[in-house]
Tab-separated table of C-alpha atoms and ligand atoms in Angstrom:
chain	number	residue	atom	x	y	z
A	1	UNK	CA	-44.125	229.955	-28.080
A	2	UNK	CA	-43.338	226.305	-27.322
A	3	UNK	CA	-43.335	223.443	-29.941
A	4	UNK	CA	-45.777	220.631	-30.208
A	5	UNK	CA	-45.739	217.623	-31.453
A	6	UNK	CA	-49.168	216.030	-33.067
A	7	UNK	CA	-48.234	211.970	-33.033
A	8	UNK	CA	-50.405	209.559	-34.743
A	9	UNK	CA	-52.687	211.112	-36.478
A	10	UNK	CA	-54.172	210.515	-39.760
A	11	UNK	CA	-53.454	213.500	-42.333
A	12	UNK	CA	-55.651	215.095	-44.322
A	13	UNK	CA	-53.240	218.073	-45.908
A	14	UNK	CA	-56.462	219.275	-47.764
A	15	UNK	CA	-56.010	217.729	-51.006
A	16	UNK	CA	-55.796	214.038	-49.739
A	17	UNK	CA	-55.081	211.441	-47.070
A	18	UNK	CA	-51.304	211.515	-47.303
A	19	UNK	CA	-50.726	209.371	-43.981
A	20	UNK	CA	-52.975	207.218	-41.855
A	21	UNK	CA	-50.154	207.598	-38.792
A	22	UNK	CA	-48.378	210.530	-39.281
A	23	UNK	CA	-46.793	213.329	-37.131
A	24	UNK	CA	-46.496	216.771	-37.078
A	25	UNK	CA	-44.589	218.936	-35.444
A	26	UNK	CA	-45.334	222.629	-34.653
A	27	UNK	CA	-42.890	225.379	-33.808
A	28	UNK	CA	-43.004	229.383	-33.818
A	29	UNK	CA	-46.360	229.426	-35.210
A	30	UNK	CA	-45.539	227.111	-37.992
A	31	UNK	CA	-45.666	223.736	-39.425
A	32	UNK	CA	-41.980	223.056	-38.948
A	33	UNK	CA	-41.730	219.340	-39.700
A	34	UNK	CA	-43.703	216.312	-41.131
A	35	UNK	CA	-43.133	213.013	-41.226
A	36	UNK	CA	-45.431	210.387	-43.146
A	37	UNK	CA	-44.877	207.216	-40.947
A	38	UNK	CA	-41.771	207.121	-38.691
A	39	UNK	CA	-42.048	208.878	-35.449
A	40	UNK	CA	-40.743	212.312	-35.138
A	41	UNK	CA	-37.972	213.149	-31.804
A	42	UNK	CA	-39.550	215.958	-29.788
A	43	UNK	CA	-37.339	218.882	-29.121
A	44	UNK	CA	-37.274	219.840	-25.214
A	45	UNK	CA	-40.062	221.117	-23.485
A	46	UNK	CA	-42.262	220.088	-26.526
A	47	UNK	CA	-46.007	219.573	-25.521
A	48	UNK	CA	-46.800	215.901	-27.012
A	49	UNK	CA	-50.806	214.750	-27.864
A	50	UNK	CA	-51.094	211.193	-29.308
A	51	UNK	CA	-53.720	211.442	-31.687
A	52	UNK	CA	-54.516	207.821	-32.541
A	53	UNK	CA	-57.660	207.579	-33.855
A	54	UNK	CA	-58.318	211.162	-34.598
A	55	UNK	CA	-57.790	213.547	-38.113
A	56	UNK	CA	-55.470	216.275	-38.260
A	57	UNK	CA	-56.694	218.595	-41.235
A	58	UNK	CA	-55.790	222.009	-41.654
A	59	UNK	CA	-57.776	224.469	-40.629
A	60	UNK	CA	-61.335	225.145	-42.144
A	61	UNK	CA	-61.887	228.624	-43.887
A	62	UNK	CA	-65.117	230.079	-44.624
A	63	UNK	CA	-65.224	232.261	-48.156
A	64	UNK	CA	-68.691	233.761	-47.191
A	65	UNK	CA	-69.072	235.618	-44.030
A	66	UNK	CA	-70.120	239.453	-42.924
A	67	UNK	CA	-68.240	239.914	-39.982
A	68	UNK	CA	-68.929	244.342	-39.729
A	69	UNK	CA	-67.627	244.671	-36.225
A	70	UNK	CA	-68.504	241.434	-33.834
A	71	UNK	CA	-65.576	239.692	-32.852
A	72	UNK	CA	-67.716	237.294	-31.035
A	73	UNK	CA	-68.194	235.567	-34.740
A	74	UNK	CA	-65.033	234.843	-34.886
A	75	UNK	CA	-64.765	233.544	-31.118
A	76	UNK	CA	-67.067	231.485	-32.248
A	77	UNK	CA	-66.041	230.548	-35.493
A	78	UNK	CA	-62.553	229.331	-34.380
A	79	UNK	CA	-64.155	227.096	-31.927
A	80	UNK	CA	-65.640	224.962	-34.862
A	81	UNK	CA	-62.241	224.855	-36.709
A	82	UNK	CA	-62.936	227.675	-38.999
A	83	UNK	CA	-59.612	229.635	-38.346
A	84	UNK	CA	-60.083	231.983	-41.578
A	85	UNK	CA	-62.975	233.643	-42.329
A	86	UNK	CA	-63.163	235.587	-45.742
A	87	UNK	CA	-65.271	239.023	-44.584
A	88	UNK	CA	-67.548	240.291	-48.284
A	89	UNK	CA	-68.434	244.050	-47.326
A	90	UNK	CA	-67.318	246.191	-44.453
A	91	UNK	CA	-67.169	249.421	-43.160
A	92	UNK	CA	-62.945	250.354	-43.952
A	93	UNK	CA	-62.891	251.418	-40.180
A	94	UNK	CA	-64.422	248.745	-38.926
A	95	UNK	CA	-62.282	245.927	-40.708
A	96	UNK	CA	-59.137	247.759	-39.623
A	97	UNK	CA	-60.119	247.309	-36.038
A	98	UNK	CA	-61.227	243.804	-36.264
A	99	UNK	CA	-57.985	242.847	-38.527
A	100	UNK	CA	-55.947	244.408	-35.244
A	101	UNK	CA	-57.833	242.105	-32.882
A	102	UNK	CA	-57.182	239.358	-34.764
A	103	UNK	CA	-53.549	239.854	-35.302
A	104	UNK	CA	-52.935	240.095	-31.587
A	105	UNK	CA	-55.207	237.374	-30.822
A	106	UNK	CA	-55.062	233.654	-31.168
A	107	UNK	CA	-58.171	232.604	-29.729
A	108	UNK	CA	-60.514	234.537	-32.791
A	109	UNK	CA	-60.422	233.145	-36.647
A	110	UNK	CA	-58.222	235.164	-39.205
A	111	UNK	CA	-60.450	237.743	-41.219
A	112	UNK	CA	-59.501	238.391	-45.228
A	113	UNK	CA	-61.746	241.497	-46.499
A	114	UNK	CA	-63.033	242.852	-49.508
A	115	UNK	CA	-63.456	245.986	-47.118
A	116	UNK	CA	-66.138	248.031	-49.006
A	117	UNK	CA	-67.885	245.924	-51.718
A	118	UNK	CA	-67.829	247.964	-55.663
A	119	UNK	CA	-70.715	249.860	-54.681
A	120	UNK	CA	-73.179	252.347	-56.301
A	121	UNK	CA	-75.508	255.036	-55.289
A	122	UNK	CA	-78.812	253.327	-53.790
A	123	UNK	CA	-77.431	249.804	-55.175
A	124	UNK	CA	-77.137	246.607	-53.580
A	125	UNK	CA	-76.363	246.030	-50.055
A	126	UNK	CA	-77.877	248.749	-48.982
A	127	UNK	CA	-81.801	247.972	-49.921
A	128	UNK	CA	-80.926	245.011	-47.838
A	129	UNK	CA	-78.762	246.215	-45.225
A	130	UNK	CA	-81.791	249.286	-44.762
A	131	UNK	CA	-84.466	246.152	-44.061
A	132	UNK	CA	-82.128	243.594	-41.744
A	133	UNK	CA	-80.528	246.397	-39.361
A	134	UNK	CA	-81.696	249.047	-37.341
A	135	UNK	CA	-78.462	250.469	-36.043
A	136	UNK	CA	-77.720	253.813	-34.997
A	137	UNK	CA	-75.652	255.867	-37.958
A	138	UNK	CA	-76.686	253.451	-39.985
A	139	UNK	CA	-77.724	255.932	-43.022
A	140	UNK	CA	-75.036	258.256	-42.078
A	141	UNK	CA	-72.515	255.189	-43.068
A	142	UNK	CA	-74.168	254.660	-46.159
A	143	UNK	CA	-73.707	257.632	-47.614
A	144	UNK	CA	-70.807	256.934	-46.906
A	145	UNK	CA	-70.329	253.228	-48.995
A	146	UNK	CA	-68.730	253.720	-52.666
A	147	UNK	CA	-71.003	255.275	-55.065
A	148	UNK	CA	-69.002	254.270	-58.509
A	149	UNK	CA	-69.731	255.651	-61.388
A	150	UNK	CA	-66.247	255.983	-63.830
A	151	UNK	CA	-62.773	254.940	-63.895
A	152	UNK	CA	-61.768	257.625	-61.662
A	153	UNK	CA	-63.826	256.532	-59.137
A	154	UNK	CA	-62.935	253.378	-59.622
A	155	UNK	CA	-59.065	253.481	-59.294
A	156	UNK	CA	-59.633	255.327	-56.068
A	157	UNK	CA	-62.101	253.307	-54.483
A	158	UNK	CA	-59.544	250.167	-55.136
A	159	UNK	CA	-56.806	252.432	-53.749
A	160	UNK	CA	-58.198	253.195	-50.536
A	161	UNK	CA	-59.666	249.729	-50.216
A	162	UNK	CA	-56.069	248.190	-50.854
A	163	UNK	CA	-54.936	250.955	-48.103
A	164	UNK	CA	-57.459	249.379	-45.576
A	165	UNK	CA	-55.914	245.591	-45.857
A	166	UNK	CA	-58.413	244.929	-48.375
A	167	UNK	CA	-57.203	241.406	-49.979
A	168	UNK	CA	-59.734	241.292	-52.588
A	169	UNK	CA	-62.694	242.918	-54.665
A	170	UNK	CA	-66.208	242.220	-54.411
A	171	UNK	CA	-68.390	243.236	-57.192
A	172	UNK	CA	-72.320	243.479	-56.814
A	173	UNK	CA	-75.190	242.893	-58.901
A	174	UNK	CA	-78.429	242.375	-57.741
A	175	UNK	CA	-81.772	243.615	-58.673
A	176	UNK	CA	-83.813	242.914	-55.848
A	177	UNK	CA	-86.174	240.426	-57.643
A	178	UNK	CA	-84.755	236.940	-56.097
A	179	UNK	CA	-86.131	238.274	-53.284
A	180	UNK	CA	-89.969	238.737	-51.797
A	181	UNK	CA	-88.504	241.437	-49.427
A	182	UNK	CA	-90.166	244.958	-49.661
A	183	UNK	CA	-87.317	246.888	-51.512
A	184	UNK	CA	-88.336	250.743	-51.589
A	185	UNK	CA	-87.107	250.554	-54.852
A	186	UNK	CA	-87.432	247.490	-57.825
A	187	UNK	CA	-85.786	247.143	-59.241
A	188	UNK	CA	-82.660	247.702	-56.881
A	189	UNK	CA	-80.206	250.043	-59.414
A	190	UNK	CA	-77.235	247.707	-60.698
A	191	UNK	CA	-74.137	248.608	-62.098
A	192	UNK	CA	-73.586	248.762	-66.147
A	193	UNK	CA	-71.523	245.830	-67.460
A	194	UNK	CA	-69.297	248.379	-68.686
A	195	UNK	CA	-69.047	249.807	-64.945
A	196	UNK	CA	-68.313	245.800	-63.935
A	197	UNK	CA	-65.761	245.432	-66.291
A	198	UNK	CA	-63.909	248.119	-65.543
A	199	UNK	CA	-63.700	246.878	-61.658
A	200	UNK	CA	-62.653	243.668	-62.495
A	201	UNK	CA	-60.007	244.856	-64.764
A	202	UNK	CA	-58.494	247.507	-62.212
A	203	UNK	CA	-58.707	245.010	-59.561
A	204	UNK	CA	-56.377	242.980	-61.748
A	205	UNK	CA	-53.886	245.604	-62.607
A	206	UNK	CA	-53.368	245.864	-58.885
A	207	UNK	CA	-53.158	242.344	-58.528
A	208	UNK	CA	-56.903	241.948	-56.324
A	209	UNK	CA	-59.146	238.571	-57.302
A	210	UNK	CA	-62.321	239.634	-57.933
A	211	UNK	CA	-65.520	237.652	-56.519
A	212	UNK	CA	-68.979	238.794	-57.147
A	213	UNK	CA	-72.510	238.468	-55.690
A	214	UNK	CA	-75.336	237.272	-57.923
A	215	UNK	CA	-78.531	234.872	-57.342
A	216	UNK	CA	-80.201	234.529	-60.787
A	217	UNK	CA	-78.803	233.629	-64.000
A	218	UNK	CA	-79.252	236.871	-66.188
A	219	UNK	CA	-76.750	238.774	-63.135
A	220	UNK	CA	-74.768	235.725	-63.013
A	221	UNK	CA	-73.834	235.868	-66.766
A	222	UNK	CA	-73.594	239.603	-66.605
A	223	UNK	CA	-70.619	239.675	-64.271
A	224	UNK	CA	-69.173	236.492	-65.634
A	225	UNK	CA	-68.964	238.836	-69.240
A	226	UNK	CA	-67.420	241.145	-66.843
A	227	UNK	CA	-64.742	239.038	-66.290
A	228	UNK	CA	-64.998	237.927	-62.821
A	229	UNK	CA	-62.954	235.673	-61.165
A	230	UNK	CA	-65.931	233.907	-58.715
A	231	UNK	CA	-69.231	234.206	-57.480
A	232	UNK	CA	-70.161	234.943	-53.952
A	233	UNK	CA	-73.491	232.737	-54.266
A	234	UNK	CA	-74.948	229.929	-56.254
A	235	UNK	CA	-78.037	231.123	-58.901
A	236	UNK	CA	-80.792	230.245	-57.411
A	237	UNK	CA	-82.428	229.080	-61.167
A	238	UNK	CA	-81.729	225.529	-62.362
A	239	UNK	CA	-78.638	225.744	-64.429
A	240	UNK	CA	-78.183	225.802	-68.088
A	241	UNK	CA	-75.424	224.807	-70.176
A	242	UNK	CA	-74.421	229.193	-71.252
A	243	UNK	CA	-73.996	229.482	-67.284
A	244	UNK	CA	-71.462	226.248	-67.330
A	245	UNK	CA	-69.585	227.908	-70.410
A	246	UNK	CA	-69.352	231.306	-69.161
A	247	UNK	CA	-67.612	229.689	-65.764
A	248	UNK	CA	-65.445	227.208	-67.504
A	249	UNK	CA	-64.556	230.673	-70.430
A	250	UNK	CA	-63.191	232.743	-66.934
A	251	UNK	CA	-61.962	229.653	-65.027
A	252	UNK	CA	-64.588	231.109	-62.405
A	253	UNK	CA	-65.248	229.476	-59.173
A	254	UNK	CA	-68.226	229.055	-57.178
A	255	UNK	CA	-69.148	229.737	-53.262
A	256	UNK	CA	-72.328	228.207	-53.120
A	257	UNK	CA	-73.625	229.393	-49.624
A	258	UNK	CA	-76.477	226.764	-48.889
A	259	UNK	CA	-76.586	227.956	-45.511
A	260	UNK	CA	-78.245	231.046	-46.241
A	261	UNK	CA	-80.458	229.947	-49.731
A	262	UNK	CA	-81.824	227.495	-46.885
A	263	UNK	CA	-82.458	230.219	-44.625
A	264	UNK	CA	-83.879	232.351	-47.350
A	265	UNK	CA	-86.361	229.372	-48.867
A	266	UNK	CA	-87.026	227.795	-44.941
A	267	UNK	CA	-85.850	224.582	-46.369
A	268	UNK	CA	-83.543	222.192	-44.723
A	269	UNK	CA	-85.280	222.972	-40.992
A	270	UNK	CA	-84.498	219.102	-40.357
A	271	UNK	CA	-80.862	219.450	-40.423
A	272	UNK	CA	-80.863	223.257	-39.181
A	273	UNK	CA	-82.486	220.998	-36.130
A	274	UNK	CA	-79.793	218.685	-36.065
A	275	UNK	CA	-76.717	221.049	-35.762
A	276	UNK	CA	-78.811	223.387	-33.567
A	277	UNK	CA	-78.779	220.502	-30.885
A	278	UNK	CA	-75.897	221.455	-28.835
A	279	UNK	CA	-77.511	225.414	-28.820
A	280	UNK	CA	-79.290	226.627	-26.537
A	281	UNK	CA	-81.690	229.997	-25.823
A	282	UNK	CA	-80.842	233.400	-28.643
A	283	UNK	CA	-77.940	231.021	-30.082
A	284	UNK	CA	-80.147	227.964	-30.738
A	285	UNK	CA	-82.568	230.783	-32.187
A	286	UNK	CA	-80.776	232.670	-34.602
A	287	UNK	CA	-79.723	229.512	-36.171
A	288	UNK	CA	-83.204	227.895	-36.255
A	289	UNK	CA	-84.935	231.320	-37.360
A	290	UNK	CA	-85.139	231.891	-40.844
A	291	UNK	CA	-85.110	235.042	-43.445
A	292	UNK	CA	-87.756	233.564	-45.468
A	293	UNK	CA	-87.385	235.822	-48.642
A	294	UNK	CA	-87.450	233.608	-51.683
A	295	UNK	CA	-90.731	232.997	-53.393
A	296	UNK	CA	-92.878	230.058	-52.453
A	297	UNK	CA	-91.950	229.252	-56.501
A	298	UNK	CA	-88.098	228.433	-55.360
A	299	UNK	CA	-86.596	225.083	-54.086
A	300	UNK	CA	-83.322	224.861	-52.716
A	301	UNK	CA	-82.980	221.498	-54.725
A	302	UNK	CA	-83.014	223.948	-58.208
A	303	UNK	CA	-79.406	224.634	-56.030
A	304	UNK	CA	-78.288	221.681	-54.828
A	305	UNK	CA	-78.427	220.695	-59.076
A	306	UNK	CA	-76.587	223.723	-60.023
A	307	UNK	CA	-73.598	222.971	-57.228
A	308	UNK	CA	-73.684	219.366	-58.471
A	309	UNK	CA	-73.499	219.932	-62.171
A	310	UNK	CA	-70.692	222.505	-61.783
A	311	UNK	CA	-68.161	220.571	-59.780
A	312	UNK	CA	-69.028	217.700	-62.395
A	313	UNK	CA	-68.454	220.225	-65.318
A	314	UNK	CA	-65.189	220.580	-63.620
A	315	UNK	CA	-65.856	224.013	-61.769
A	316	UNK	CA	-64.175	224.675	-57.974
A	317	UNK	CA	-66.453	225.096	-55.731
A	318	UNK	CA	-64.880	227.067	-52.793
A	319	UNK	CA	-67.249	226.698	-48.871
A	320	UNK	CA	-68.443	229.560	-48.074
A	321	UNK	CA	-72.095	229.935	-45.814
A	322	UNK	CA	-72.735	233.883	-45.752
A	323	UNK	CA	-73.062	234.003	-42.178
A	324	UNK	CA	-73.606	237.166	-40.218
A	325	UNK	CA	-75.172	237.858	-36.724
A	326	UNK	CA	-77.584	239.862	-39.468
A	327	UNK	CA	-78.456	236.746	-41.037
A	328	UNK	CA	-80.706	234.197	-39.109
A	329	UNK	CA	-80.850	230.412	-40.224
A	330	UNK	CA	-76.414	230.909	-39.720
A	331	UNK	CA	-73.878	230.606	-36.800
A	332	UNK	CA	-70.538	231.260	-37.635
A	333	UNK	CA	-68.314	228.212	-37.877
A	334	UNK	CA	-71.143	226.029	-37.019
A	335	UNK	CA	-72.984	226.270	-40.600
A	336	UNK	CA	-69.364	225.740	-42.251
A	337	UNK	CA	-70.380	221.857	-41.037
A	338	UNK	CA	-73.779	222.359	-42.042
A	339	UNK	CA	-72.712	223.692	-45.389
A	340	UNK	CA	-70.251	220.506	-45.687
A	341	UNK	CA	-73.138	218.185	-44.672
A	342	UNK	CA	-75.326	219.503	-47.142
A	343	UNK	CA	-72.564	219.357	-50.186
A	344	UNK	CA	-72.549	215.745	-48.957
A	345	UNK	CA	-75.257	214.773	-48.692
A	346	UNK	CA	-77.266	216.998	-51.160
A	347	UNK	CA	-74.823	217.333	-53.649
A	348	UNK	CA	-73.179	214.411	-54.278
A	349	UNK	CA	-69.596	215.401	-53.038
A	350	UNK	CA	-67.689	212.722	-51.435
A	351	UNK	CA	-66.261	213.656	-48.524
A	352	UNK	CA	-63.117	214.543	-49.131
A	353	UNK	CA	-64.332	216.800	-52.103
A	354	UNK	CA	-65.877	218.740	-49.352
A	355	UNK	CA	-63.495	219.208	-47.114
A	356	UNK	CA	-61.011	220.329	-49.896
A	357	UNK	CA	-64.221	222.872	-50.840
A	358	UNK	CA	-63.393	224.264	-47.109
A	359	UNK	CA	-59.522	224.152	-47.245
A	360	UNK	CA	-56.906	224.141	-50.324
A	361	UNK	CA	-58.940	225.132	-52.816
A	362	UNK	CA	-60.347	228.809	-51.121
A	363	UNK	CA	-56.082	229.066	-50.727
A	364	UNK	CA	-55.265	228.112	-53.948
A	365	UNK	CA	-57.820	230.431	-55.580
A	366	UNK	CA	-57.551	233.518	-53.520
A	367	UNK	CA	-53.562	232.918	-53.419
A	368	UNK	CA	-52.953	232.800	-49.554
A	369	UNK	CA	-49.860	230.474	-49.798
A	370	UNK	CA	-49.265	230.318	-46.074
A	371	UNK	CA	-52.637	228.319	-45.100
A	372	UNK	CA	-55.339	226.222	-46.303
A	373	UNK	CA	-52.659	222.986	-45.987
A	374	UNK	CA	-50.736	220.850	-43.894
A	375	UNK	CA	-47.303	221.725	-45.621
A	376	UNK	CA	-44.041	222.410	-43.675
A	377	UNK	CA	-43.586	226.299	-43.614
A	378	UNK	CA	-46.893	226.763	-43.526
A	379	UNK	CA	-48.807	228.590	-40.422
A	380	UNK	CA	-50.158	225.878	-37.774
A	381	UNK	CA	-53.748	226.856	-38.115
A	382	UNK	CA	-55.044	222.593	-37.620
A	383	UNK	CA	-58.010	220.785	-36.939
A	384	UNK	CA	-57.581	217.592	-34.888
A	385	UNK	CA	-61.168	215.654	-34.733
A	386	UNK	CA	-62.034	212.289	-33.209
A	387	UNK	CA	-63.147	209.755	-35.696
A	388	UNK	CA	-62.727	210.251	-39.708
A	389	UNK	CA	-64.406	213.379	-41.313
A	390	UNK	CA	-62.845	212.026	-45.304
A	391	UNK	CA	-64.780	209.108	-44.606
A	392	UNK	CA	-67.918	210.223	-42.888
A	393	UNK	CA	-68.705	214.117	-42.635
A	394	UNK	CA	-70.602	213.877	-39.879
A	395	UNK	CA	-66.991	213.464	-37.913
A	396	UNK	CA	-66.121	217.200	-38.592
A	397	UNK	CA	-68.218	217.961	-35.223
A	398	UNK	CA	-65.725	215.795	-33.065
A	399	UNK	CA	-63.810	218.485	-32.719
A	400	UNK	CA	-60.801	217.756	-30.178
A	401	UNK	CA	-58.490	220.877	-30.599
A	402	UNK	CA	-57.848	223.829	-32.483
A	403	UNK	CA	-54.927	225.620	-33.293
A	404	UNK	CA	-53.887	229.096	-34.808
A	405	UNK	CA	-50.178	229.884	-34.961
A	406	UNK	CA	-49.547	226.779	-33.411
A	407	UNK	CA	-51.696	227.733	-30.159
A	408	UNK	CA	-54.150	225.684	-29.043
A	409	UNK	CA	-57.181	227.868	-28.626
A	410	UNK	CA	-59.838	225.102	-28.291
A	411	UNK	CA	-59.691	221.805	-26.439
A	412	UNK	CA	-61.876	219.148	-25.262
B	519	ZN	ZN1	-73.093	237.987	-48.274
């Protein structure tokens, strides 16, 4: 693969500005040099873009998605600078497949996969999976999903999982009453917190982070007893001070996933509006649609609070939208800006808080050391966007070019 050279950029390396008009240079896939201020020499044959006026950031990651099998999510998450996508539930089959595709190809975002979630017999996803999709073999693959019960069970549902390139755990507790969605069964069986604890803890032993889903308070404390590492959602009940203790007491992290609690109250239609603009026909459609779910009693504001008092309270809040061709009111990359718009603008981030939501920190916490920053050695997955996004997040959309291992896969 041939080099190139980024000149002239200003850096964000996703935990700051460290240059206003710096250069990078890109070789086998990698970040191979950086230099702060003075130029850089070009080896031969190097491809050379002078990015004056324009951001260099590394590439966005998404710690919320449900990829199953469509690889045109990630087509079309890589061409809004999301170049990792972090997948929570899959078929084991179907995540090997996809993780093949995107090994051999540059122009799709990177998947990391919980595989199957820590499932249990007629427990969460399915109620929900049984309402949103009418596929064929659909019940004959979920009979199939993890039905723990014991340790045994446990050990070897984390052993296959780990056996499929799972890279995590994700835990599940949900009753069924956030929602206004006709569950056969309320409420939805959850696992014990004995059950809970004993996936967290043989996650750990085999070295796997463990993230859970949870939208109310009671299940959010429950798996924060548990001992869970982070939380696949934001509560959608205003915040108390036990729910800031239990986080800070694990060192927990947050993914708050506006994108869908938007979807699921039909708030934020506006903005859905705004980002929508550049859609057109089923696209523009699926992301203005909404699941309408929540009671008429819930406000997406009781969220925006939570999001806002955690960060303050010192929590890391990690971007992540929950996006799925399941789920309408999302678009895959496209809501990572919406999601950064709204932490902005709703939440009182500043800008750079937000784009380190969507970059370093999901890398720091899940421990993938080769992305999530501009740092020589690192893998070239970059950003390069007209204007300045740590400044004004509305500059996120001028998206110039894309790279993943150092190709450039989008370019306007
Ligand atoms: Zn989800």
């Amino acid at each position: 693969m041939s080099a190139t050279l980024i000149s002239n950029a200003r850096i964000f390396d996703g935990v700051s500005v460290v240059s206003e008009c710096g250069h990078v240079l890109i070789e086998s896939g990698r970040i191979s040099q950086i230099s702060l201020r003075e130029p850089l020499s070009p080896p031969a044959g190097c491809a050379i873009i002078d990015a004056s006026g324009c951001t260099l950031l590394p590439g966005l990651i998404d710690a919320h998605v449900h990829v199953w099998r469509d690889v045109e999510l990630l087509e079309t998450a890589i061409r809004y600078g999301v170049t990792t996508v972090l997948d929570m539930h899959n078929e084991r089959e179907w995540f090997k497949g996809i993780n093949a595709i995107t090994q051999q190809r540059n122009d799709v975002s990177d998947v990391k996969s919980c595989c199957y979630g820590a499932t249990i017999k007629n427990g969460w996803p399915s109620a929900i999976v049984r309402l949103v999709s009418q596929e064929e073999g659909l019940e004959d693959r979920i009979s199939k999903w993890p039905g723990l019960t014991d340790k045994k069970s446990v050990e070897d549902f984390i052993d296959q999982n780990k056996a499929a390139g799972a890279a995590f755990t994700k835990l599940m507790q949900e009753d069924g009453h956030t929602m206004t969605l006709p569950f056969p069964e309320r409420p939805v069986p959850t696992p014990s917190l004995e059950l809970q604890k004993t996936i967290v803890d043989v996650s750990h032993e085999n070295g796997m982070l463990t993230v859970a889903h949870a939208l109310n308070n009671h299940s959010t404390l429950h798996v924060l007893r548990a001992g869970v590492d982070g939380l696949a959602h934001a509560s959608i009940e205003p915040i108390t001070e036990e729910i800031v203790q239990a986080f800070k007491k694990n060192n927990a992290f947050v993914i708050p996933t506006l994108a869908i609690h938007a979807s699921s109250s039909g708030e934020e239609q506006e903005t859905r509006d705004k980002f929508a603009s550049s859609l057109q026909g089923a696209e523009k459609e699926h992301l203005l649609g909404c699941l309408h779910i929540t009671s008429d009693k819930f406000s997406i504001k009781t969220v925006y609070e939570q999001v806002y008092t955690l960060k303050e309270a010192g929590i890391d809040v990690l971007c992540g939208t929950d996006t799925s061709s399941h789920l309408a009111g999302t678009r895959a990359g496209l809501s990572v800006h919406h999601e950064l718009w709204m932490y902005v603008n709703r939440c009182r981030f500043t800008p750079l808080e937000a784009l380190i939501s969507a970059t370093s920190k999901i890398s720091d916490r899940f421990g993938f050391s080769d992305r999530g920053m501009i740092q020589e050695g690192r893998l070239a997955d970059l950003v390069l966007v007209a204007g300045d996004p740590t400044q004004s997040i509305d500059a996120i959309g001028n998206i110039k070019t894309v790279w993943r291992n150092g190709e450039a896969v989008v370019r306007n």
